[in-house]
GROMACS .gro file of C-alpha atoms in nm:
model
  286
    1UNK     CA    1  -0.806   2.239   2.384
    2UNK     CA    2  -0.625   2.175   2.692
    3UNK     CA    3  -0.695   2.475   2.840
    4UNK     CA    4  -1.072   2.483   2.780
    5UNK     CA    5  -1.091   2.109   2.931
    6UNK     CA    6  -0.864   2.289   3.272
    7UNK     CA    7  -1.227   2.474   3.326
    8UNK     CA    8  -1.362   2.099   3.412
    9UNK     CA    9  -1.396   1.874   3.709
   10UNK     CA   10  -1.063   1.655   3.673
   11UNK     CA   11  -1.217   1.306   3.633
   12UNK     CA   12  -1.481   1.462   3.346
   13UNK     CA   13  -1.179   1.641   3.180
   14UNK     CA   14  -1.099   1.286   3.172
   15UNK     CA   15  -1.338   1.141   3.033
   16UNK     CA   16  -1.397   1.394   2.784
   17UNK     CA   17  -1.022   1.387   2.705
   18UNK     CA   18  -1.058   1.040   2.612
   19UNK     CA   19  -1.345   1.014   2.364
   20UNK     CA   20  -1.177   1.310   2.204
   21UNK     CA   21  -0.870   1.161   2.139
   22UNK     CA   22  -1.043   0.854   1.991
   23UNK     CA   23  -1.265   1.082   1.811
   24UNK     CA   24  -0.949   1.190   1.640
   25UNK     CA   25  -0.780   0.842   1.618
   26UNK     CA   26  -1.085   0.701   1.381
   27UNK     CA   27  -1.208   0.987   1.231
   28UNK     CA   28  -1.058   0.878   0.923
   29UNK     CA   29  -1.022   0.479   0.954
   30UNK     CA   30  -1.373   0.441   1.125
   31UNK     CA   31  -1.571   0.757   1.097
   32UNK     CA   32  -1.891   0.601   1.233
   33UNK     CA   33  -1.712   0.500   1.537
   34UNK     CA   34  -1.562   0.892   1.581
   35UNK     CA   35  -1.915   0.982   1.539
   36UNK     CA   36  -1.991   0.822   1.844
   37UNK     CA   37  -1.717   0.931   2.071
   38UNK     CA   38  -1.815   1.265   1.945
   39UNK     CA   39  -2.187   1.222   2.109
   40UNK     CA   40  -2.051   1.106   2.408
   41UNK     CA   41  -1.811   1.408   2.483
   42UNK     CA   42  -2.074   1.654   2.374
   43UNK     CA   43  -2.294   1.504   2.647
   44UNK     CA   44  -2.040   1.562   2.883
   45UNK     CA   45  -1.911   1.894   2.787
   46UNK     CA   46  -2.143   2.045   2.565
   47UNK     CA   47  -1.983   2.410   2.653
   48UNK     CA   48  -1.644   2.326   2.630
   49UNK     CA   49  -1.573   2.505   2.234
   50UNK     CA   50  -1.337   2.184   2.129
   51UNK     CA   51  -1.600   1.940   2.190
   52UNK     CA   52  -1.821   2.146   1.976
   53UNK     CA   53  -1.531   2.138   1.709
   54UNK     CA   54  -1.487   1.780   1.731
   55UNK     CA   55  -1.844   1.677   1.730
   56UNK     CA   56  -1.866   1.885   1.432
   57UNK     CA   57  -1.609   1.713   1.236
   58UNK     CA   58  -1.731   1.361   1.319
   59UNK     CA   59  -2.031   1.506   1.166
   60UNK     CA   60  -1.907   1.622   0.887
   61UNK     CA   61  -1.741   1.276   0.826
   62UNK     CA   62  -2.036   1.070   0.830
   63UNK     CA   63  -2.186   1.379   0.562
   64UNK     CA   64  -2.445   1.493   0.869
   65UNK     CA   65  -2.379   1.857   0.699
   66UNK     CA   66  -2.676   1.989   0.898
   67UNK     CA   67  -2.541   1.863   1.259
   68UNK     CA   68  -2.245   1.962   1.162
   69UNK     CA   69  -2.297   2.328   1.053
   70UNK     CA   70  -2.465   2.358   1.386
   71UNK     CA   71  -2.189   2.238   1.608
   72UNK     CA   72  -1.961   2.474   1.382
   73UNK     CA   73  -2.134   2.763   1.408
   74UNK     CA   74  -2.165   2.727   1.784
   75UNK     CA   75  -1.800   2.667   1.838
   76UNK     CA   76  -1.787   2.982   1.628
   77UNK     CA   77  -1.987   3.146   1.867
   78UNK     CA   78  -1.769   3.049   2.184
   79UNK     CA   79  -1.454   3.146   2.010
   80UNK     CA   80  -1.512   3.443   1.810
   81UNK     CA   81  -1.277   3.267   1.523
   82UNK     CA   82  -1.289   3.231   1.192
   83UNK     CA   83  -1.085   2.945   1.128
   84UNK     CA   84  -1.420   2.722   1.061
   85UNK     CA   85  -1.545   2.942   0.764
   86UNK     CA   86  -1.439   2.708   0.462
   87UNK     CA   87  -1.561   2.401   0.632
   88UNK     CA   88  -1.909   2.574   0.735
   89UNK     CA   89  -1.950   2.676   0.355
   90UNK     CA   90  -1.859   2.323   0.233
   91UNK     CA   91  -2.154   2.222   0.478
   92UNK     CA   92  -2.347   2.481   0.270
   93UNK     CA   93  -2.271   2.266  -0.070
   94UNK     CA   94  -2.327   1.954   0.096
   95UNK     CA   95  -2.709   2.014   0.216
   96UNK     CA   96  -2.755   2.145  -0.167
   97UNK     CA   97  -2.735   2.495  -0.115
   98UNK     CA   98  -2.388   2.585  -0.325
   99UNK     CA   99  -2.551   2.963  -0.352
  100UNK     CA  100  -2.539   2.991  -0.008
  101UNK     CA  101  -2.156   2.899   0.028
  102UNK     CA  102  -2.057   3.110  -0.281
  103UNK     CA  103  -2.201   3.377  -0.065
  104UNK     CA  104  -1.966   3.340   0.205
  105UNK     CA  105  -1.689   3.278  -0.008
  106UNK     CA  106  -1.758   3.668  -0.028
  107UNK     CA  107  -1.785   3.761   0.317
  108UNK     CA  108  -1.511   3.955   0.533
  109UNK     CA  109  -1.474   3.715   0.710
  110UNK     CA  110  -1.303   3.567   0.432
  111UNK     CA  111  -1.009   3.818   0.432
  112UNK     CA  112  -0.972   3.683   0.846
  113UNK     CA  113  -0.809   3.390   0.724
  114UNK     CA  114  -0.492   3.271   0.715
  115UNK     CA  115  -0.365   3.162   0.356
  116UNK     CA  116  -0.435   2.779   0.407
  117UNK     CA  117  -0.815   2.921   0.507
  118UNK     CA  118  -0.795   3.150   0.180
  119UNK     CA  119  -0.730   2.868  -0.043
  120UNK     CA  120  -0.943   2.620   0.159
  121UNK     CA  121  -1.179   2.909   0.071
  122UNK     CA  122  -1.100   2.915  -0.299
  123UNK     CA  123  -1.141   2.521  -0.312
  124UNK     CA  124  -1.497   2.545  -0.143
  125UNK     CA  125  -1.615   2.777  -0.419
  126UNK     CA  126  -1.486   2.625  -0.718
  127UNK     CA  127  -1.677   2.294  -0.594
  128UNK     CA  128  -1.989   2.540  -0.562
  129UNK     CA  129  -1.945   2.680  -0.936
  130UNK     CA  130  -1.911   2.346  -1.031
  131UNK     CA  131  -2.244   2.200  -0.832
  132UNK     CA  132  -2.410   2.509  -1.042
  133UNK     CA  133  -2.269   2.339  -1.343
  134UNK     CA  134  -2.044   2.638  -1.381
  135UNK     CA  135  -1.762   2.487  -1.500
  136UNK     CA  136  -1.547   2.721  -1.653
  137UNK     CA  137  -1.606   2.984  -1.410
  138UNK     CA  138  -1.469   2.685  -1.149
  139UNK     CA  139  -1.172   2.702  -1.317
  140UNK     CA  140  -1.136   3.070  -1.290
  141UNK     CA  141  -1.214   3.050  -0.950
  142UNK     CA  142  -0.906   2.823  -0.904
  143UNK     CA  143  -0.615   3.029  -1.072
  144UNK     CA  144  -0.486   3.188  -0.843
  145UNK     CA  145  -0.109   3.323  -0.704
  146UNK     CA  146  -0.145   2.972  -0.519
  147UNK     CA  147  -0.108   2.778  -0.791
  148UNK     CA  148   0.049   2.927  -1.035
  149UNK     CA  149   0.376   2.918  -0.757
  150UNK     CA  150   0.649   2.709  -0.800
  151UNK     CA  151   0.663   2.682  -0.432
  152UNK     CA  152   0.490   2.364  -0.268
  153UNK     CA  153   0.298   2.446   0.076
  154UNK     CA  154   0.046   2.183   0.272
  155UNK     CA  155  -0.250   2.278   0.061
  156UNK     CA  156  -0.049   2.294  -0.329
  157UNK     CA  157  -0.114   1.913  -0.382
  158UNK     CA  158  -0.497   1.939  -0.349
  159UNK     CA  159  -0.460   2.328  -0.524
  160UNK     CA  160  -0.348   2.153  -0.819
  161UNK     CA  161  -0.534   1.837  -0.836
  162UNK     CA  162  -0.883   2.047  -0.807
  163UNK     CA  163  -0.739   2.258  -1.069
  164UNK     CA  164  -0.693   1.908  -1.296
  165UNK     CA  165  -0.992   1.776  -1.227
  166UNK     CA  166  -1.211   2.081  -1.321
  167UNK     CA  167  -0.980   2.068  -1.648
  168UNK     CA  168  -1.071   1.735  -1.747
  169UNK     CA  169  -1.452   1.802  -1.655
  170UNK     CA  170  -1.429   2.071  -1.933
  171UNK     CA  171  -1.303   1.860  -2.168
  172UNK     CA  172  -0.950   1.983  -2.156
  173UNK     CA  173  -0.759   1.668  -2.176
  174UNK     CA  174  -0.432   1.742  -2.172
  175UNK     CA  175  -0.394   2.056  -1.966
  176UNK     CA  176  -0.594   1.830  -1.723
  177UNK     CA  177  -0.285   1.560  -1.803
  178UNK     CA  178  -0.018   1.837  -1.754
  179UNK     CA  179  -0.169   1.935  -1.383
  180UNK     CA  180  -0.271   1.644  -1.221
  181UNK     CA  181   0.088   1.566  -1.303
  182UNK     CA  182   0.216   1.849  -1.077
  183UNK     CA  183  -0.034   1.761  -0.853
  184UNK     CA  184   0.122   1.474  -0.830
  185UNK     CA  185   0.455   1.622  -0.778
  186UNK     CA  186   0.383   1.821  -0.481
  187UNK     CA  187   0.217   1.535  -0.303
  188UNK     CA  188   0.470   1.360  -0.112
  189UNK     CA  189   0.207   1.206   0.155
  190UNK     CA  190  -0.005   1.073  -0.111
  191UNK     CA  191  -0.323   1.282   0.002
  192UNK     CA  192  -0.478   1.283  -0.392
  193UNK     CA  193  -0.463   0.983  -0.629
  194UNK     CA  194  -0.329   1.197  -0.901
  195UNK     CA  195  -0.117   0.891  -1.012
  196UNK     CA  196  -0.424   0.668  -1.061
  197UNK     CA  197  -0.574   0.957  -1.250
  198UNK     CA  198  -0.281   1.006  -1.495
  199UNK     CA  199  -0.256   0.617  -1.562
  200UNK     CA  200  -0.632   0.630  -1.643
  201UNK     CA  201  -0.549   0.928  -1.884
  202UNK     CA  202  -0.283   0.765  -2.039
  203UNK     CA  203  -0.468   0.399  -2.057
  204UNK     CA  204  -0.272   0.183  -1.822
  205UNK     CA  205  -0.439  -0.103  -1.666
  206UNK     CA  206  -0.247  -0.227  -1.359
  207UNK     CA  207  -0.224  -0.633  -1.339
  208UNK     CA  208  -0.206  -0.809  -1.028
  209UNK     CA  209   0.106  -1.020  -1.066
  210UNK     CA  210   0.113  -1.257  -0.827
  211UNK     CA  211   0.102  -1.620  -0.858
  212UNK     CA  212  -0.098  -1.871  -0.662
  213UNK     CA  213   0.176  -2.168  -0.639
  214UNK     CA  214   0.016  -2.515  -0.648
  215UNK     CA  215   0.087  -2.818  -0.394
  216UNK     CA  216   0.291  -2.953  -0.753
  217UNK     CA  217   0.470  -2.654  -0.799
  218UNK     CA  218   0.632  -2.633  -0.444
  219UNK     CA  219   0.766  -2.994  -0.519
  220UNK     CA  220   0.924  -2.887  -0.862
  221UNK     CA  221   0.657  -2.983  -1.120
  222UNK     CA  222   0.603  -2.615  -1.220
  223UNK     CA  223   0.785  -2.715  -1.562
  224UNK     CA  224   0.548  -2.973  -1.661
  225UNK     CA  225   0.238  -2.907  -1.851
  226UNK     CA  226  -0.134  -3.074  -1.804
  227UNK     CA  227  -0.036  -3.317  -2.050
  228UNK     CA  228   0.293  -3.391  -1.935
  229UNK     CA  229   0.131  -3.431  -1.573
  230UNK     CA  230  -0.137  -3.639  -1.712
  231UNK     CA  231   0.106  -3.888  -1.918
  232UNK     CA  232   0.326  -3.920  -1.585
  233UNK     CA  233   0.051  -4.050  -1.392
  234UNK     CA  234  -0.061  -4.292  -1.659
  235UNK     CA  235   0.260  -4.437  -1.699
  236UNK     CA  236   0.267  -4.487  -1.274
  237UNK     CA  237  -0.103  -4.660  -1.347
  238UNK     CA  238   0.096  -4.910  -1.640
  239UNK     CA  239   0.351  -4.926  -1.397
  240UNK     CA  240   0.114  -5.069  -1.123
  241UNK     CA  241  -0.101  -5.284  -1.303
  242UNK     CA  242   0.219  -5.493  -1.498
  243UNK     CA  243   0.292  -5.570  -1.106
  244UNK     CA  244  -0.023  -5.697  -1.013
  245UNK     CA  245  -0.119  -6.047  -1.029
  246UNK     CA  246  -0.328  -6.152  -1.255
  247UNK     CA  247  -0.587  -6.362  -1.036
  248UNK     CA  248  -0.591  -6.099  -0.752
  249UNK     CA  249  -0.692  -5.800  -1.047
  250UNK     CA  250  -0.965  -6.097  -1.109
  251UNK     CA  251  -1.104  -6.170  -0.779
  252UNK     CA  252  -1.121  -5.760  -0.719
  253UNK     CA  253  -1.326  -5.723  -0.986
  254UNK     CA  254  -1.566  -5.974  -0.888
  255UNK     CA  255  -1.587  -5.855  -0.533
  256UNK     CA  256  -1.640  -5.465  -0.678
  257UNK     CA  257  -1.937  -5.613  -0.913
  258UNK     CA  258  -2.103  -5.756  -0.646
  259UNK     CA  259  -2.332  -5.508  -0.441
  260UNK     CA  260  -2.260  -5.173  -0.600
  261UNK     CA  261  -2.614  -5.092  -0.749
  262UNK     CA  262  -2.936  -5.313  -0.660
  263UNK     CA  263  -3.199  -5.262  -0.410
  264UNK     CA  264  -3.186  -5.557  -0.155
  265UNK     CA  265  -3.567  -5.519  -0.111
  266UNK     CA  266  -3.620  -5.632  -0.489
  267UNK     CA  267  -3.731  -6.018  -0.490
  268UNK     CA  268  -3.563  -6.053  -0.803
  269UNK     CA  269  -3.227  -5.994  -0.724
  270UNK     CA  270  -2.935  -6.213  -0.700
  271UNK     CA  271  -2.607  -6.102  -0.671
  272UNK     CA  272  -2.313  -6.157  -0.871
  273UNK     CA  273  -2.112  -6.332  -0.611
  274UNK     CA  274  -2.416  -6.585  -0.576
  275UNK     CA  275  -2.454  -6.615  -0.960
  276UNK     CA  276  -2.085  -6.667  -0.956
  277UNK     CA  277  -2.111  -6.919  -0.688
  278UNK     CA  278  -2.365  -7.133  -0.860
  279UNK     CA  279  -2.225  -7.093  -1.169
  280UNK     CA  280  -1.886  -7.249  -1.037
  281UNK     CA  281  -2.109  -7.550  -0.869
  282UNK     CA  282  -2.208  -7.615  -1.242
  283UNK     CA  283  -1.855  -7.632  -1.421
  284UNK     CA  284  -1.762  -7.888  -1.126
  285UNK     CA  285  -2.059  -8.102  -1.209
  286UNK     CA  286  -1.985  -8.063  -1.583
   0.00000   0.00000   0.00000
């Protein structure tokens, strides 16, 4: 890529340089966003064969399978490579044509690729059997000197766990089991979710097991129950109320009767602290 950007002006090789790199920084975090810095490169350099690339990609990533397949096939064009086949064909199954990418799948230029291409290959046309509802003859597709090796390369992981998953689409259970455990063997960077698939086999539910602490946990009433809480703070209320005196408890329960529901504007009301007033006047005339 370097040396196709050399055939640019220095500040636009740049530029371009930059929304590349940030094409390939959020391609997978923030594909939208690599989408974007895709346009903008391919409006600087449109001839430049790794913008092309790129754009395609970002394309591909936001499923745009028919910008995509046209940025692909024109970096084809500027490159004379192959190396883009599988990914064109997968564009093929993603604008509904799986016919169409079965058909490459049987092209020469097939036998042009290197054997992550081949089995990139292999993977595109099993998912094409499989859009035809060709099951069976998906999993034919699959078997293959690839997998059956005891050898693990970049591509066995996703080898096995397409193998797996075609399996358990036919209804074959525990081969199905059997592979997406060696799937998950051979995939030490966690690129498949072949354990999530074998706990789902096997029925295992996965808990969340942390704890929310309360305010009276942190200060060492985790122990207690509801109840136990609940008698503490009565006994605190018994507690308070043998201390009080008896005329104050008196007077606050006169004051708290006085103006707590009435409507002033009501010519009938008297409050309790006047009815209380009068009614004191009385017992001193009495």
């Amino acid at each position: 890529m370097r040396q196709e950007l050399l055939s640019l002006p220095k500040g636009l090789a740049e530029e371009v340089s930059k929304n590349l790199v940030m094409v390939a920084r959020l391609i997978d975090e923030d594909p939208e966003q690599a989408y974007a810095y895709s346009r903008i490169a391919l409006r600087l350099a449109s001839r430049v064969a790794a913008v092309r690339e790129a754009a395609g990609f970002a394309a591909y990533a936001t499923q745009k399978y028919s910008e995509a397949l046209a940025e692909f096939r024109a970096a084809k064009r500027m490159t004379g490579s192959v190396e883009l086949w599988p990914v064109m064909a997968d564009c093929e199954r993603g604008l509904g044509r799986p016919e169409r990418a079965l058909a490459m799948a049987g092209e020469p230029e097939v036998q042009k690729l290197d054997k992550a291409g081949q089995v990139e290959m292999r993977l595109v046309a099993a998912g094409a059997r499989r859009d035809q509802g060709q099951l069976e003859a998906a999993i034919v597709t699959l078997q293959s000197p690839e997998l059956a090796s005891s050898a693990v390369q970049p591509w066995t992981a996703r080898l096995r766990y397409a193998y797996a998953d075609a399996l358990l689409a036919a209804g074959r259970e525990d081969e199905a089991r059997e592979w997406f455990g060696k799937a998950l063997e051979a995939d030490k960077e966690g690129a498949t979710d072949a354990s999530d698939r074998l706990a789902e086999l096997d029925g295992v539910e996965f808990v969340d097991a942390a704890i929310d602490l309360s305010d009276d946990d942190e200060v060492g009433n985790d122990d207690l129950g509801e109840d136990d809480r609940d008698e503490d703070i009565d006994d605190e209320d018994d507690e308070d109320i043998e201390d009080e005196d008896p005329a104050e408890v008196a007077a606050a329960e006169r004051a708290t009767d006085v103006t707590e529901y009435y409507d002033e504007d009501d010519e009938e009301y008297e409050s309790l602290e006047q009815s209380a007033a009068d009614a004191d006047v009385r017992g001193d005339k009495a």
